[in-house]
Coordinates of C-alpha atoms in Angstrom, one line a residue:
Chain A
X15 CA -28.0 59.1 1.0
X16 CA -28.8 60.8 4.0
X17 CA -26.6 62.5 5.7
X18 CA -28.8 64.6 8.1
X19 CA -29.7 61.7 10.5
X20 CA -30.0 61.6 14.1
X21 CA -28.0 59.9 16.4
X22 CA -30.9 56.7 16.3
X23 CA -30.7 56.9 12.9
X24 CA -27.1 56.4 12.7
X25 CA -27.1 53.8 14.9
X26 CA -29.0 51.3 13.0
X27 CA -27.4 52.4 9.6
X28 CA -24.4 51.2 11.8
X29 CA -25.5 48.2 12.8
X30 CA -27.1 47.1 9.4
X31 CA -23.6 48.5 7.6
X32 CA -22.1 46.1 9.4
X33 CA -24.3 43.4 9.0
X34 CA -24.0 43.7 5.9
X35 CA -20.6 43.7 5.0
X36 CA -18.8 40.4 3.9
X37 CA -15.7 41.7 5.2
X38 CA -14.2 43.8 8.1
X39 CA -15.9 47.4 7.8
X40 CA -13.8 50.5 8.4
X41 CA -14.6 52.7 10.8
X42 CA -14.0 55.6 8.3
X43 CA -16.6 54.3 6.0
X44 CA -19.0 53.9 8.1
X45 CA -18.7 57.5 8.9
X46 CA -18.6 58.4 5.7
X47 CA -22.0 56.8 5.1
X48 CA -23.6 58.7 8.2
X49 CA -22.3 61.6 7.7
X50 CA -21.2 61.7 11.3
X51 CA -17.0 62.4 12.5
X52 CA -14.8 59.9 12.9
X53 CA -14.7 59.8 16.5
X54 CA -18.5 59.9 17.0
X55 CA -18.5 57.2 14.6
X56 CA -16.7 55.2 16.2
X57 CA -18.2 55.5 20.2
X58 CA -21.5 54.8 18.3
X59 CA -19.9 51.6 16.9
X60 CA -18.7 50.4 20.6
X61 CA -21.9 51.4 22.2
X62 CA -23.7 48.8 19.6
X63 CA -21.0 46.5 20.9
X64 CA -21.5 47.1 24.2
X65 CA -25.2 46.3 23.4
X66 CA -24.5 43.5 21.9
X67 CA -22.1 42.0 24.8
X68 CA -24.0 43.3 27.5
X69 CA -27.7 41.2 26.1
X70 CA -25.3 38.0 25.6
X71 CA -26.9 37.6 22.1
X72 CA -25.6 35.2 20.1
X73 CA -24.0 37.7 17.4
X74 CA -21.5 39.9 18.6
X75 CA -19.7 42.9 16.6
X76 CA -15.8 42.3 16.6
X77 CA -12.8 44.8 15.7
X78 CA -10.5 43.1 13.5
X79 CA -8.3 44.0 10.8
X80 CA -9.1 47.2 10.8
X81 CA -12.5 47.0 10.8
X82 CA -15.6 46.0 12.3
X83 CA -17.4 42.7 11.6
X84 CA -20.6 40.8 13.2
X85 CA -19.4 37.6 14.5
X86 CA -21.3 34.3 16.6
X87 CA -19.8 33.7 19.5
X88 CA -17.2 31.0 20.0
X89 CA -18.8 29.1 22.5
X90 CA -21.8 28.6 20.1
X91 CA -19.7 26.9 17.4
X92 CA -20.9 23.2 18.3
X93 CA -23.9 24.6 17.4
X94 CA -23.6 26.1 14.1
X95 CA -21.3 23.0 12.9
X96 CA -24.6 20.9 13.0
X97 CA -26.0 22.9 9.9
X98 CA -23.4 24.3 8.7
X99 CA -22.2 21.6 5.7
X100 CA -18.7 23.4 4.7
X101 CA -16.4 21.0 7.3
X102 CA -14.5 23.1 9.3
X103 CA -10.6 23.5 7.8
X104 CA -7.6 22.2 9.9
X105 CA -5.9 24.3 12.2
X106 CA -2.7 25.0 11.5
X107 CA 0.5 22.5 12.2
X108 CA 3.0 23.5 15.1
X109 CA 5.7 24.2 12.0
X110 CA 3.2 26.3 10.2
X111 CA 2.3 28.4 13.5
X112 CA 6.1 29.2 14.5
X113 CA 6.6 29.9 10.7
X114 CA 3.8 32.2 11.2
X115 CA 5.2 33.5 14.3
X116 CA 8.9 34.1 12.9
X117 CA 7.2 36.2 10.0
X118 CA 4.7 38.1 12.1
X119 CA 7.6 39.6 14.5
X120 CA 10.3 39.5 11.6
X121 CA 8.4 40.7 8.8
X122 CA 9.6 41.5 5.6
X123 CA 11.8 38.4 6.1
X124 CA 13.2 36.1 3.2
X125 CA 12.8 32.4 3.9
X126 CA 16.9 31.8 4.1
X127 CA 16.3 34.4 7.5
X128 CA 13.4 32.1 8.5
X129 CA 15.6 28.9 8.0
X130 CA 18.6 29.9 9.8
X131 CA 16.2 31.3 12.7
X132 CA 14.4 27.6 13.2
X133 CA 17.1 25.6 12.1
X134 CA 14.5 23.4 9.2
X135 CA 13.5 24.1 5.9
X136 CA 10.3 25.7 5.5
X137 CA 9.8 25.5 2.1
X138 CA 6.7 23.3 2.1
X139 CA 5.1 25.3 5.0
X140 CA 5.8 28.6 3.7
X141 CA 3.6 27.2 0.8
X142 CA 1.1 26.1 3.0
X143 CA 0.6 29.9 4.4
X144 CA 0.5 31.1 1.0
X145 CA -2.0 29.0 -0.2
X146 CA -4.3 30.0 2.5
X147 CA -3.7 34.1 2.4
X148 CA -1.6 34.1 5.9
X149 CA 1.4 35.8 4.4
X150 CA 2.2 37.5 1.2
X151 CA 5.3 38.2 -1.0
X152 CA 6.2 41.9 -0.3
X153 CA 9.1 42.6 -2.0
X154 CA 12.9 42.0 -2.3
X155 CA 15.6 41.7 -0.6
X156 CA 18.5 43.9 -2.0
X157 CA 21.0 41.3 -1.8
X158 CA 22.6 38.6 -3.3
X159 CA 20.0 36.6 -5.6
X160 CA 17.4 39.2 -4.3
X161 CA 15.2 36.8 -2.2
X162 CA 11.9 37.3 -2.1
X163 CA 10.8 38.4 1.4
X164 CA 7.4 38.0 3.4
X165 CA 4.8 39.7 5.3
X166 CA 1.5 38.8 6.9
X167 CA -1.5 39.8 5.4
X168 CA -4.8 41.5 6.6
X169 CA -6.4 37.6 6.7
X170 CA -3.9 36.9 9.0
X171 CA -5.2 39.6 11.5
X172 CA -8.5 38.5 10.8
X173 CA -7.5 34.4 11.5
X174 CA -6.1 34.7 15.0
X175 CA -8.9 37.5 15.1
X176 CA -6.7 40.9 15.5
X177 CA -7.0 44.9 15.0
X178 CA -3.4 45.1 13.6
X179 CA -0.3 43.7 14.3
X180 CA 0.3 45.8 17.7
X181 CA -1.9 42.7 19.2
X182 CA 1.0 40.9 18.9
X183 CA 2.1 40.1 22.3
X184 CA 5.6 41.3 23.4
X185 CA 8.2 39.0 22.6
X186 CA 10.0 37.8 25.6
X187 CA 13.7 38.4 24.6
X188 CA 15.8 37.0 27.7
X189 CA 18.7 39.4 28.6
X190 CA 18.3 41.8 25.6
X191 CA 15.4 44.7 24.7
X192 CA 12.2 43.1 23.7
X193 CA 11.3 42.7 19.9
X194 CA 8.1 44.9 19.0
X195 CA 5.9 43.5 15.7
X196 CA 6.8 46.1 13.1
X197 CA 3.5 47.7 11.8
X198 CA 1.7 46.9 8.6
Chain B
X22 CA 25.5 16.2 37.9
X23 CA 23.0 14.7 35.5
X24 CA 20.1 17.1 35.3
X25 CA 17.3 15.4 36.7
X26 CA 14.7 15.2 34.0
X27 CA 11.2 14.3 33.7
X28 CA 9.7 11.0 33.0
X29 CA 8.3 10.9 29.2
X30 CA 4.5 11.1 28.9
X31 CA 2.3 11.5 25.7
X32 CA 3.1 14.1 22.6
X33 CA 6.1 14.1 20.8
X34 CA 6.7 17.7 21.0
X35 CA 4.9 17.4 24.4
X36 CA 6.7 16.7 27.5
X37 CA 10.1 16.1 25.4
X38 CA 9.6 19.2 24.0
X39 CA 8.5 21.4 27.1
X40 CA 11.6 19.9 28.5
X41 CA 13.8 21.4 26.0
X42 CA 12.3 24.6 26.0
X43 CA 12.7 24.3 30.1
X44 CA 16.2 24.0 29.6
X45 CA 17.2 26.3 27.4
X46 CA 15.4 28.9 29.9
X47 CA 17.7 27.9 32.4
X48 CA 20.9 27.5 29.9
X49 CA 19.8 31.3 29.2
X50 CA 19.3 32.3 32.6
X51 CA 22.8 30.1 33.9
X52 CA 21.0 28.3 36.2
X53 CA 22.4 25.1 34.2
X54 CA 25.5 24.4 32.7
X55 CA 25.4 23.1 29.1
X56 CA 27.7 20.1 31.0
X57 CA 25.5 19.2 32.7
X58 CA 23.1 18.3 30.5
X59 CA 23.2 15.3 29.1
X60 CA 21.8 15.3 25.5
X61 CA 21.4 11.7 24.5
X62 CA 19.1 11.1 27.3
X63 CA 16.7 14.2 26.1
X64 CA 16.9 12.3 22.4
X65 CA 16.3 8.9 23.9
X66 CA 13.3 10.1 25.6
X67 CA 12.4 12.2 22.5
X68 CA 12.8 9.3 20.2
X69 CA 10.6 6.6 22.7
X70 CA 7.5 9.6 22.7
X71 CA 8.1 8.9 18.6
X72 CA 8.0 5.1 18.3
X73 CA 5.1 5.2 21.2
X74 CA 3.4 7.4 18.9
X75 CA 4.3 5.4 15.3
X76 CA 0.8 4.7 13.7
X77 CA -1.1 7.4 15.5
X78 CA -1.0 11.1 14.8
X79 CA 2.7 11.8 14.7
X80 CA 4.0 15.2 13.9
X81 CA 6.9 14.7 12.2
X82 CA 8.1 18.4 11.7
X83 CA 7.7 19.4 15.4
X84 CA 9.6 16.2 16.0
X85 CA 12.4 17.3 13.5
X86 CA 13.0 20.4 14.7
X87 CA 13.3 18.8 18.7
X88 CA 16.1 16.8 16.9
X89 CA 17.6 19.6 15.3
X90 CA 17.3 22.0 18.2
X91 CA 18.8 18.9 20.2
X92 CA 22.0 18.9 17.7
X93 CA 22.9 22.8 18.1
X94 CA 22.7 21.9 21.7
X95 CA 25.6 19.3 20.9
X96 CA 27.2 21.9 19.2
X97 CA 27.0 23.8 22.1
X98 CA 28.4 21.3 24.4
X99 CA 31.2 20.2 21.9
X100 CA 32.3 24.0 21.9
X101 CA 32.7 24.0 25.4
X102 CA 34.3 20.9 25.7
X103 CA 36.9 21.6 23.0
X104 CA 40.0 23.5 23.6
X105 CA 40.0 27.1 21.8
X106 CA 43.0 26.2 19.8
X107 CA 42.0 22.7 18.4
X108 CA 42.6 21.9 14.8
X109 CA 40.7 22.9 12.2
X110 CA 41.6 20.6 9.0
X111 CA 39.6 17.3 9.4
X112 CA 41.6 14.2 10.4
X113 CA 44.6 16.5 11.9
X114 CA 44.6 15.5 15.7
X115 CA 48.1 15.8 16.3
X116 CA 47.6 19.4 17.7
X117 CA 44.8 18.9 19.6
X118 CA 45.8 19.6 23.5
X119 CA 43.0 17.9 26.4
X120 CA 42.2 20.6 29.0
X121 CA 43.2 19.5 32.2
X122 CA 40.7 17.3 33.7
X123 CA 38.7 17.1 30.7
X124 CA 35.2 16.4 31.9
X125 CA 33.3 13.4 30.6
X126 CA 29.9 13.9 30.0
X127 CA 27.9 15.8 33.0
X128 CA 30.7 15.6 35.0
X129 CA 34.2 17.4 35.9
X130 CA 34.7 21.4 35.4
X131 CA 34.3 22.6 31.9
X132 CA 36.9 25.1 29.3
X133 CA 35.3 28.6 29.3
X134 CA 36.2 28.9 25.9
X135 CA 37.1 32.8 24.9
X136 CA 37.8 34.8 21.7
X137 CA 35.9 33.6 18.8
X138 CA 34.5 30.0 19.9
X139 CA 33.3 31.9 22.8
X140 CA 31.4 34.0 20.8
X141 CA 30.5 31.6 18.4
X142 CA 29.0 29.6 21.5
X143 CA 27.4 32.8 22.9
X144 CA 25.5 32.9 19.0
X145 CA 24.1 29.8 19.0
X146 CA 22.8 30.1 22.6
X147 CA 21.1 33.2 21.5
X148 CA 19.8 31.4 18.2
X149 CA 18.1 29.1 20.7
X150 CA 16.8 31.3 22.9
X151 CA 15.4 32.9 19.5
X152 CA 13.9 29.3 18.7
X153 CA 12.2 28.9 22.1
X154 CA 10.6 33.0 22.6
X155 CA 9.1 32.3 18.8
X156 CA 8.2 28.9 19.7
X157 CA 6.1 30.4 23.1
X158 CA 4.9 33.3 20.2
X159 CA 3.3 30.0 18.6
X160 CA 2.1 28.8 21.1
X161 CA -0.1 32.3 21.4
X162 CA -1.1 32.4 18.2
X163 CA -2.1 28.9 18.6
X164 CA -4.3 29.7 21.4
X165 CA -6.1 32.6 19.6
X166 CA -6.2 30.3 16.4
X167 CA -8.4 27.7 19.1
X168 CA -10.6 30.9 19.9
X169 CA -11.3 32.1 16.4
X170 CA -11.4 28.9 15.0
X171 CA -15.0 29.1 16.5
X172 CA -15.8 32.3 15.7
X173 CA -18.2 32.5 12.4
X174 CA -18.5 35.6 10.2
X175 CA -20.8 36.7 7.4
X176 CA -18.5 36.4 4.9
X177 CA -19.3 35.4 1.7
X178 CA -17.8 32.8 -1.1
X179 CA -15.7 35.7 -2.9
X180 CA -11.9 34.8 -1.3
X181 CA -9.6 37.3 -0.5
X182 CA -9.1 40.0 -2.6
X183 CA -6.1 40.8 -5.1
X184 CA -4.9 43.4 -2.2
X185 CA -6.5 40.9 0.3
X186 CA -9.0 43.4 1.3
X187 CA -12.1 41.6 0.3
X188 CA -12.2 37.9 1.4
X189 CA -13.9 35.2 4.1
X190 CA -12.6 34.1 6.8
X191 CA -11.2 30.6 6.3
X192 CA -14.1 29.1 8.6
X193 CA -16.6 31.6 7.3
X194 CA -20.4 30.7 7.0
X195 CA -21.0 30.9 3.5
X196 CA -23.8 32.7 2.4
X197 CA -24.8 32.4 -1.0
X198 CA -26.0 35.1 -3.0
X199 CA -22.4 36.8 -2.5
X200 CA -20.9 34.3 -4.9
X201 CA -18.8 36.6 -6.6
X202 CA -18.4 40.1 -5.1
X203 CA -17.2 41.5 -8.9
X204 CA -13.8 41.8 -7.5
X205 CA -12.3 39.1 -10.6
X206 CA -11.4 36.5 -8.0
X207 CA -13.7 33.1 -7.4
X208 CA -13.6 31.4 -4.1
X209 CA -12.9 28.0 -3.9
X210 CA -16.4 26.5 -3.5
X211 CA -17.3 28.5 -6.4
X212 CA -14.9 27.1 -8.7
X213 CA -15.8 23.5 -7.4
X214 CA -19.5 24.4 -8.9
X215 CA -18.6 25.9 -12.3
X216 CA -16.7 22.8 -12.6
X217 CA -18.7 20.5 -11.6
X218 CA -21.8 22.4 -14.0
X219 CA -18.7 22.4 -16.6
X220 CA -18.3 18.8 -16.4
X221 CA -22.4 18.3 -16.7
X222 CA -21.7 20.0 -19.7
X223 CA -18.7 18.0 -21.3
X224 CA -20.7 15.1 -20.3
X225 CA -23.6 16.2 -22.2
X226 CA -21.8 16.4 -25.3
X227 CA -22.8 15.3 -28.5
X228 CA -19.4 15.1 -29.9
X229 CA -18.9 12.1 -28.0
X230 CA -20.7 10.0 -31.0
X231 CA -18.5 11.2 -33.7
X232 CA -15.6 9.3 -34.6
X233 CA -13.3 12.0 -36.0
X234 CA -12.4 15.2 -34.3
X235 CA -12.8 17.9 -36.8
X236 CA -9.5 20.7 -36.9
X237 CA -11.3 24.3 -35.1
X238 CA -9.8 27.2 -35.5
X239 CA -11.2 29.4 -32.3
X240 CA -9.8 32.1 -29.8
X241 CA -10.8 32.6 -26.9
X242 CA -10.8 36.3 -27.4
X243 CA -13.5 35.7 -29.5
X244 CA -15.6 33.6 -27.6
X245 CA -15.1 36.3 -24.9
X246 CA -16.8 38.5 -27.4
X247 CA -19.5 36.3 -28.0
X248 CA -20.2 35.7 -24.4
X249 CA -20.5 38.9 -24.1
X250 CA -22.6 39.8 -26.5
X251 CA -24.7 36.8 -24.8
X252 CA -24.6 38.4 -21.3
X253 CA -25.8 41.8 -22.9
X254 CA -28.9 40.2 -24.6
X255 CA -30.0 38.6 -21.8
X256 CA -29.4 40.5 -19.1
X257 CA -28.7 37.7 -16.4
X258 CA -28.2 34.3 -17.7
X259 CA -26.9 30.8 -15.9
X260 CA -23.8 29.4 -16.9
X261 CA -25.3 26.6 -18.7
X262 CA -26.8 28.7 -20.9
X263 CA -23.9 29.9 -22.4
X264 CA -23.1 26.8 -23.9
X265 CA -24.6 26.0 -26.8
X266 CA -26.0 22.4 -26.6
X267 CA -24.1 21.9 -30.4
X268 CA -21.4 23.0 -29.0
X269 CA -17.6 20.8 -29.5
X270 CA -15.8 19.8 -26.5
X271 CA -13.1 22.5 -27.7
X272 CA -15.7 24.8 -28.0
X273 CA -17.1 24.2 -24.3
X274 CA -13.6 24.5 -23.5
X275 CA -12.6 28.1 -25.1
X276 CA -16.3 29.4 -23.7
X277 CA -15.3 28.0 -20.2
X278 CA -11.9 29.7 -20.6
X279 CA -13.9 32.8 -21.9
X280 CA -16.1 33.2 -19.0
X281 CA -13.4 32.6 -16.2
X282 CA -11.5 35.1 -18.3
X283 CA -14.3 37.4 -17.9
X284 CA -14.6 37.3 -14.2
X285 CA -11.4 37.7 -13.8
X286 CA -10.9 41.2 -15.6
X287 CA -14.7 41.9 -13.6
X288 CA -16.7 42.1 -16.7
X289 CA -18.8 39.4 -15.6
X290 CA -20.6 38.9 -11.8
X291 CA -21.2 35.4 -10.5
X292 CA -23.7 35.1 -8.1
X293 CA -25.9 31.9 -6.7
X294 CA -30.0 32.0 -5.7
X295 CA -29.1 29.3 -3.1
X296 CA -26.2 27.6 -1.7
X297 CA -25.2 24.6 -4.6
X298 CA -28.0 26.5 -6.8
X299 CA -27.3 27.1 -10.5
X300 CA -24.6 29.0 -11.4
X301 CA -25.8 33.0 -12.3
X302 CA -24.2 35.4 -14.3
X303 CA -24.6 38.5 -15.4
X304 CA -22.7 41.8 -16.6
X305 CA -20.4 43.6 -13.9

């Protein structure tokens, strides 16, 4: 590996790193690769993004879960659908999204906490997330029983397409201090 | 005063439900009285979006929860209504005093309860203020889920990781040759094939012509060994391959049991030439 390159160099080891990559790179490793500092790294990594937004081309590099991925555009989705033969999955149901929602801002939670906050069981939905990687059991609850509680997990940053969980939007907490996503 | 409410339109947790989350703003914010309210016209109208919507796509847990938000609401209104001091053991009414001018429903002055109804009545107001800020939090996530729903990644088949670092994105393109990233887990699509190739092999059994089904003694720690030992010789093989065409249906079995066992502890790769191509594998 080279780690002598120039700044051109590094640029399209950047751009093919993250081409390459099947999941969310790290900006770290990237750097690691080049040989260049984090911080260059990483203004390298939005100028190929800026590139990439400022030509309208139909891939663009996102920032998500902690990483950086290449990614079509949204609005080019009818297209891809036509050859692409893996049907698109559901979205999720209005239970499974506040669910989600109750767990992003509470998290660890235990599902009795959930319950009591939305007033239903969520038994069935919590299985639903499960099953398709959204949250994750993260412990214990010391208490009575020890309930298992949950968190979200990084495919949950990558589904509704965040950095971290500080891209949760503020809760709006009428008449008392607004509740901030806990980090993780 | 009845509130005046909106007409019904389509949804079930549509305009009945806006209009709930609507009022419980202005319940927060005391621009409405709970008294006012009055709930059995918010569950009628709830209730007629249902049976409009019986046969078509009805969500029944968004409607559910409108009900159940709809009964705290009750509660809500029942705590105010009631006299601090009222009974507590069922069927005892003999102690139970009417405010004066107890109002009837919408109407009349209401008992500012204190103490601990009152507080009891401020919790569940702030339980449904709860309900409605995470139901608007949905209602984001929703949005970005409409967004990203759209948005197609490289990923490949391997699904998320054991720490979930490594994975697709639910609506990923699939690209082949990543079939298996050596990280031990399969992806869904992936395990459709090997069973599918699995069942091709079953099928192709000769056992089925024999009328007795001789005892085997076999582990599947063994057959690991000897799959193996098959891997190693050949370098990269397919997955039919590693069945011997002689083989019993209990023997398929344990070597299908072997190799998934293998991929799991990453001793084994499983990779694909093309989309729905033959099933590759070779040594981790």
């Amino acid at each position: 590996m080279c780690v002598n390159m120039d700044v051109d160099e590094a640029r399209r080891v950047i751009e093919a790193l993250i081409f390459a990559s099947t999941r969310p790179i790290r900006a770290e490793e990237i750097a690691q690769v080049i040989g260049f500092d984090a911080e260059t790294t990483t203004a390298l990594i939005h100028q190929l993004k800026s590139e990439y937004d400022s030509m309208r081309r139909g891939i663009q590099v996102i920032e998500v879960a902690g990483g950086y991925q290449m990614a079509t555009r949204p609005e080019l989705a009818p297209y891809i659908e036509k050859v692409e033969r893996t049907p698109k999955g559901q979205g999720l149901s209005r239970a499974a999204l506040e669910t989600l929602a109750v767990i992003a801002y509470k998290q660890p939670i235990t599902r009795g906490e959930i319950e009591a906050l939305r007033g239903v069981r969520v038994d069935a939905v919590l299985a639903t997330l499960l099953e398709r990687g959204l949250i994750r059991e993260v412990g214990r609850k010391e208490t009575l029983g020890r309930p298992i509680l949950y968190g979200t997990t990084p495919e949950f940053l990558r589904y509704f397409g965040m950095k971290s969980l500080s891209e949760l939007p503020e809760l709006k907490m009428p008449g008392r201090s607004n509740t901030q996503p806990q980090s993780g | 005063m009845l509130m005046n409410l909106r007409k019904p339109q389509r949804g079930t947790g549509g305009v009945a439900g806006s209009e709930l989350m609507d009022l419980l703003s202005r319940l927060e914010a005391r621009e409405v009285d709970i008294l006012e309210v009055s709930i059995s016209d918010i569950a009628g109208r709830i209730l007629d979006q249902a049976a409009i919507q019986l046969g078509h796509d009805i969500d029944i847990d968004s409607l559910s929860e409108l009900l159940v938000t709809l009964s705290e609401l009750m509660q809500l209104k029942v705590r105010k209504l009631l006299p601090p001091d009222a009974p507590t053991a069922p069927g005892d009414v003999s102690s139970i005093v009417l405010p004066q001018n107890c109002p009837e429903e919408g109407t009349g002055t209401y008992v500012d309860v204190d103490g601990e109804d009152g507080d009891h009545s401020e919790e569940l107001l702030d339980r449904l203020m709860q309900y409605r800020v995470f139901k608007d939090a949905a209602a984001e996530l929703e949005r970005r889920e409409e967004i990203w729903r759209n948005v197609y990644t490289r990923a490949g088949l391997a699904g998320p990781g054991p720490a979930g670092s490594e994975g697709m994105h639910p609506r990923a393109y699939p690209q082949a040759p990543d079939a298996g990233k050596g990280d031990g887990v399969l992806s869904k699509d992936v395990l459709l094939q090997l069973l599918d190739e699995l069942r091709e092999v079953l099928d192709a059994d000769p056992e089925e012509a024999l009328r007795h089904i001789p005892f085997e003694d076999m582990s599947i720690e063994d057959k690991m060994e000897e799959v193996m030992a098959q891997v190693e010789k050949k370098g990269v093989t397919t997955f039919r391959d590693l069945f011997s065409p002689y083989s019993t249906r209990l023997e398929i079995i344990a070597t299908f049991l072997a190799i998934l066992e293998l991929i799991r502890l990453m001793k084994l790769n499983v990779s694909q030439e093309e989309r729905f191509g033959k099933i590759i594998i070779s040594k981790a």
